[in-house]
mmCIF file of C-alpha atoms in Angstrom:
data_model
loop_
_atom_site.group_PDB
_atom_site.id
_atom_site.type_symbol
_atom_site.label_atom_id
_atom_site.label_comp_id
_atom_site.label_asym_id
_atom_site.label_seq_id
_atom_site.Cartn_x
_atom_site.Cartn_y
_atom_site.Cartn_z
ATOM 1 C CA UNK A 1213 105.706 133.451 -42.983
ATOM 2 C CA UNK A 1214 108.402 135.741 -44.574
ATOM 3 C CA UNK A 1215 109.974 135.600 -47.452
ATOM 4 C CA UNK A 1216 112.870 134.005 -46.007
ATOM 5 C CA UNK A 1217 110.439 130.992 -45.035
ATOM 6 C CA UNK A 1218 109.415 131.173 -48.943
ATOM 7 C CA UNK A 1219 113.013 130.718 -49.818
ATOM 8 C CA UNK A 1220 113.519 128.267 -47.490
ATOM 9 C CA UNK A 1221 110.602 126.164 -48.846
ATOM 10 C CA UNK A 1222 112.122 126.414 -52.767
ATOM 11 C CA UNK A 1223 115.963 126.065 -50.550
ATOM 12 C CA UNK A 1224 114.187 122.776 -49.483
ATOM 13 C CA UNK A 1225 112.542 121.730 -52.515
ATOM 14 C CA UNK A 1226 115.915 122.911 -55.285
ATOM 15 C CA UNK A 1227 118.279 121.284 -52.471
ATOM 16 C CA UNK A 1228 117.068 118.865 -50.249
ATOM 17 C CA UNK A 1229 114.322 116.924 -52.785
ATOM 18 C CA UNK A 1230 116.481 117.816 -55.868
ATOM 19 C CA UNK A 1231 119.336 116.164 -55.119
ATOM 20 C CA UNK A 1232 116.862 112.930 -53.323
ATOM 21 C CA UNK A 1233 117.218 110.666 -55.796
ATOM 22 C CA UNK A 1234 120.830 110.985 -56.588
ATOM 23 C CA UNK A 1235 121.368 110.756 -53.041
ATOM 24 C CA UNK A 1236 119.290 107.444 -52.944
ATOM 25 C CA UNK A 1237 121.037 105.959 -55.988
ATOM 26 C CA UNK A 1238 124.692 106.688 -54.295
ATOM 27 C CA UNK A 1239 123.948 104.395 -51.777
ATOM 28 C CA UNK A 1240 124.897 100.742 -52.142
ATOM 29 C CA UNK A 1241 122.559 98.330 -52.763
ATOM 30 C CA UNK A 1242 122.486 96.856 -49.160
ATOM 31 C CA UNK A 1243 121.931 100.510 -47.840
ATOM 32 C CA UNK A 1244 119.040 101.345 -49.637
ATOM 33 C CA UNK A 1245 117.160 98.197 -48.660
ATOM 34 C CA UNK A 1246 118.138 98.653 -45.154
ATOM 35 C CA UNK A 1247 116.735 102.069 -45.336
ATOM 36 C CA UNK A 1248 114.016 101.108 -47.524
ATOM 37 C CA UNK A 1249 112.710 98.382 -44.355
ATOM 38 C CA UNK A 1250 113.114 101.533 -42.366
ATOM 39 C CA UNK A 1251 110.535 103.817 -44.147
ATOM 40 C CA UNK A 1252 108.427 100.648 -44.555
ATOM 41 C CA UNK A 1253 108.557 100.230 -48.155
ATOM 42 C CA UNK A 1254 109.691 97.428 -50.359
ATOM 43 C CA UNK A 1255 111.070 100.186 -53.302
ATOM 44 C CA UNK A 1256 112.101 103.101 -53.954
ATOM 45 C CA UNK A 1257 109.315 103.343 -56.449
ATOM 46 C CA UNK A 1258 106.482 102.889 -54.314
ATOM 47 C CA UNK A 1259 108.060 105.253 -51.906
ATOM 48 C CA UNK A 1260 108.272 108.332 -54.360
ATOM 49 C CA UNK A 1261 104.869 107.021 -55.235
ATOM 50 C CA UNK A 1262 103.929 108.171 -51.346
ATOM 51 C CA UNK A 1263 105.656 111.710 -52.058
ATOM 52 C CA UNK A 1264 104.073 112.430 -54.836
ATOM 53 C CA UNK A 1265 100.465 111.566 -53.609
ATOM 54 C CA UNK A 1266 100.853 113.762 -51.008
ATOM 55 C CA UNK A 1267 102.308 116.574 -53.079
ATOM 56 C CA UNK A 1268 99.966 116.451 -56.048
ATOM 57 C CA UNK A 1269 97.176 116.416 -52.876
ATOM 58 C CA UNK A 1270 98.749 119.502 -51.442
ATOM 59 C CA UNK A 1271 99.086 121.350 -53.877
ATOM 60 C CA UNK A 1272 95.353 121.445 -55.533
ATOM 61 C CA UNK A 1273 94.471 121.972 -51.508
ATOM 62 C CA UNK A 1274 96.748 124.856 -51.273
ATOM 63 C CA UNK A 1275 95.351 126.770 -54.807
ATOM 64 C CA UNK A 1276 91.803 126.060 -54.048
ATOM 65 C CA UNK A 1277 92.678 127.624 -50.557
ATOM 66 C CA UNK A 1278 94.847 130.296 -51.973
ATOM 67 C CA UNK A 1279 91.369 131.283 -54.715
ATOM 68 C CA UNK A 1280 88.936 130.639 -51.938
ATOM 69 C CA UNK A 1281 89.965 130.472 -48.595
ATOM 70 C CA UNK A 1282 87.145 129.033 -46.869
ATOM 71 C CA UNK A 1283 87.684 125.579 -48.829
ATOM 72 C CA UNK A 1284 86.918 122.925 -47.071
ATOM 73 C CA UNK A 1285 89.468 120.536 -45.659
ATOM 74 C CA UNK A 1286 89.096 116.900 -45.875
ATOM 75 C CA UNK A 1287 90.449 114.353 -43.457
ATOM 76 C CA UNK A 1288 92.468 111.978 -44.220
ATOM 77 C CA UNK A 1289 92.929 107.517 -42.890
ATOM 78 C CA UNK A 1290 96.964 107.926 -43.679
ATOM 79 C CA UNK A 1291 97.284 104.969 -44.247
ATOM 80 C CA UNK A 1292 94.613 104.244 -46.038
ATOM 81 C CA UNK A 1293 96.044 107.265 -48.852
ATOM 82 C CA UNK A 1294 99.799 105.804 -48.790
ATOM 83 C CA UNK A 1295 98.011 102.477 -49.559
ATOM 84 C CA UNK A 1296 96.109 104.351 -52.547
ATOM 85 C CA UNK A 1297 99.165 106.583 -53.415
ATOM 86 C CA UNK A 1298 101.286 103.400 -54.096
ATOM 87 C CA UNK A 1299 98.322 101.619 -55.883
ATOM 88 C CA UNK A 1300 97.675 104.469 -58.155
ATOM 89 C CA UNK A 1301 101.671 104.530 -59.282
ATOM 90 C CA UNK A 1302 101.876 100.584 -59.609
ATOM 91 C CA UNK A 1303 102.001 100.840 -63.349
ATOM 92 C CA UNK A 1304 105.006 103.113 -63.363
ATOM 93 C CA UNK A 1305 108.621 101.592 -62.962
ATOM 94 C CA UNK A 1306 111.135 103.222 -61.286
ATOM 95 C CA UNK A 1307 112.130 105.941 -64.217
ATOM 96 C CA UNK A 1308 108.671 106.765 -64.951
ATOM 97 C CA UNK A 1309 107.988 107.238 -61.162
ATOM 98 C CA UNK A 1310 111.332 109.244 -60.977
ATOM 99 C CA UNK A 1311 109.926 112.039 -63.638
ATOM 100 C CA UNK A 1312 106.829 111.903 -61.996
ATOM 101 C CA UNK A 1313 108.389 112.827 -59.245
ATOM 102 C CA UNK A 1314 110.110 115.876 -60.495
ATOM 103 C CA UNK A 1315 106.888 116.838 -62.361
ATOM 104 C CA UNK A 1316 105.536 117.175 -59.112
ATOM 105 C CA UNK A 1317 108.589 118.809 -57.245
ATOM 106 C CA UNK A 1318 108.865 121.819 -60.119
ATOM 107 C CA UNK A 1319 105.169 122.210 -59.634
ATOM 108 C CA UNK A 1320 105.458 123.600 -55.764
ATOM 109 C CA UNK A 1321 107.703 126.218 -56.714
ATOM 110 C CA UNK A 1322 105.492 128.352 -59.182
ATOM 111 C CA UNK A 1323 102.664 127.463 -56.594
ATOM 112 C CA UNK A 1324 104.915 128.817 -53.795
ATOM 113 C CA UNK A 1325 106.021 131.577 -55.689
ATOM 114 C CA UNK A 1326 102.401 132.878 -56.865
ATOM 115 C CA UNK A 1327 101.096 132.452 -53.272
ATOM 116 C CA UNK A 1328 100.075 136.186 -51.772
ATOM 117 C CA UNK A 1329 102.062 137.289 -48.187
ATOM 118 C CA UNK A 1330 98.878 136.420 -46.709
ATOM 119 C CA UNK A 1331 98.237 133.500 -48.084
ATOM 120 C CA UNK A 1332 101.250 131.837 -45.960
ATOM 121 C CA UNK A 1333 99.506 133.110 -42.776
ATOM 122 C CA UNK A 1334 96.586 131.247 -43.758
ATOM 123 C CA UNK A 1335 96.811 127.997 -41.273
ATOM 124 C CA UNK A 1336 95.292 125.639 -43.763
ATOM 125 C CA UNK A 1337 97.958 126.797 -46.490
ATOM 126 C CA UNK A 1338 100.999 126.680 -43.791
ATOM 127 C CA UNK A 1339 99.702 123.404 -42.475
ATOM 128 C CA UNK A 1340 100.588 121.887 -45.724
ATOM 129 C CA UNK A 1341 103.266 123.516 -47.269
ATOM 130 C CA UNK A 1342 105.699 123.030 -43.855
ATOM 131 C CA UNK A 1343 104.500 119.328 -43.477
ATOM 132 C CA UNK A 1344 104.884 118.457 -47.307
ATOM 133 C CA UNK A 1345 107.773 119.780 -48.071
ATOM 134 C CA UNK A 1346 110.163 120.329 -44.797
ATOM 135 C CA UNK A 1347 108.936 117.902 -42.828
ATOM 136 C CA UNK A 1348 108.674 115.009 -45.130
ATOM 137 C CA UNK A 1349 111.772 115.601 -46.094
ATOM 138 C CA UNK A 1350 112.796 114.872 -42.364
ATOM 139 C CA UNK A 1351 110.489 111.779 -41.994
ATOM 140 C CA UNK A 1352 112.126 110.355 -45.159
ATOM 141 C CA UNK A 1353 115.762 111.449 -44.589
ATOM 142 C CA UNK A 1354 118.055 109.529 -46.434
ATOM 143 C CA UNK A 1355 121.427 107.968 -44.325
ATOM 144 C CA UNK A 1356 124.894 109.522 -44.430
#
């Protein structure tokens, strides 16, 4: 990875998950059901929730990798973690799942920008930091 693909993770993350929820909330109410069916959750909530599990996950897997890179992996039932992930945030409504949220999106970029040249070359470090933040971003594209 170069430091163009560093700036186009924090492009992604400033950009493309910091305007998410204001993107959400300008669509009608009809849309964002419609797209929530889509994504296969009932709220908006519980679908941040989802995002953030993953994030808060990546990001202690990507330090401990970073500090030791022979960390092991674990392996992960998907669906079994989303299940968790929305469990876990159940107590939160919307607003409190919302700064959550950006808690966790301002967290990748200090962790992103302390991350050594070689540390991005390191395929358990890029495995996570393309999938969680570009490519969940495309699974989880808003319409329009």
């Amino acid at each position: 990875m170069t430091d163009l693909s560093r700036t186009q993770l924090i492009a992604t993350l400033n950009y493309g998950w910091g305007t998410y929820v204001a993107r959400y909330r300008a669509l009608s109410p009809a849309q964002q059901q419609q797209w929530l069916a889509g994504q296969g959750y009932p709220s908006f909530r519980d679908l941040l929730a989802h995002v953030v599990a993953w994030w808060v996950d990546g990001q202690k897997i990507i330090a401990h990798t970073a500090a030791a890179p022979a960390y092991p992996l674990r392996d992960y039932d998907v669906d079994a973690f989303n299940a968790e992930a929305v469990a876990q945030y159940a107590g939160l409504d919307e607003a409190a799942m919302v700064a959550a949220y950006e808690q966790a999106r301002a967290a990748w970029i200090p962790l992103i920008e302390s991350l050594s040249d070689a540390a991005f070359h390191n395929p358990k470090i890029a495995d996570r930091l393309y999938p969680e933040i570009i490519g969940h971003l495309e699974e989880h594209t808003l319409p329009g």
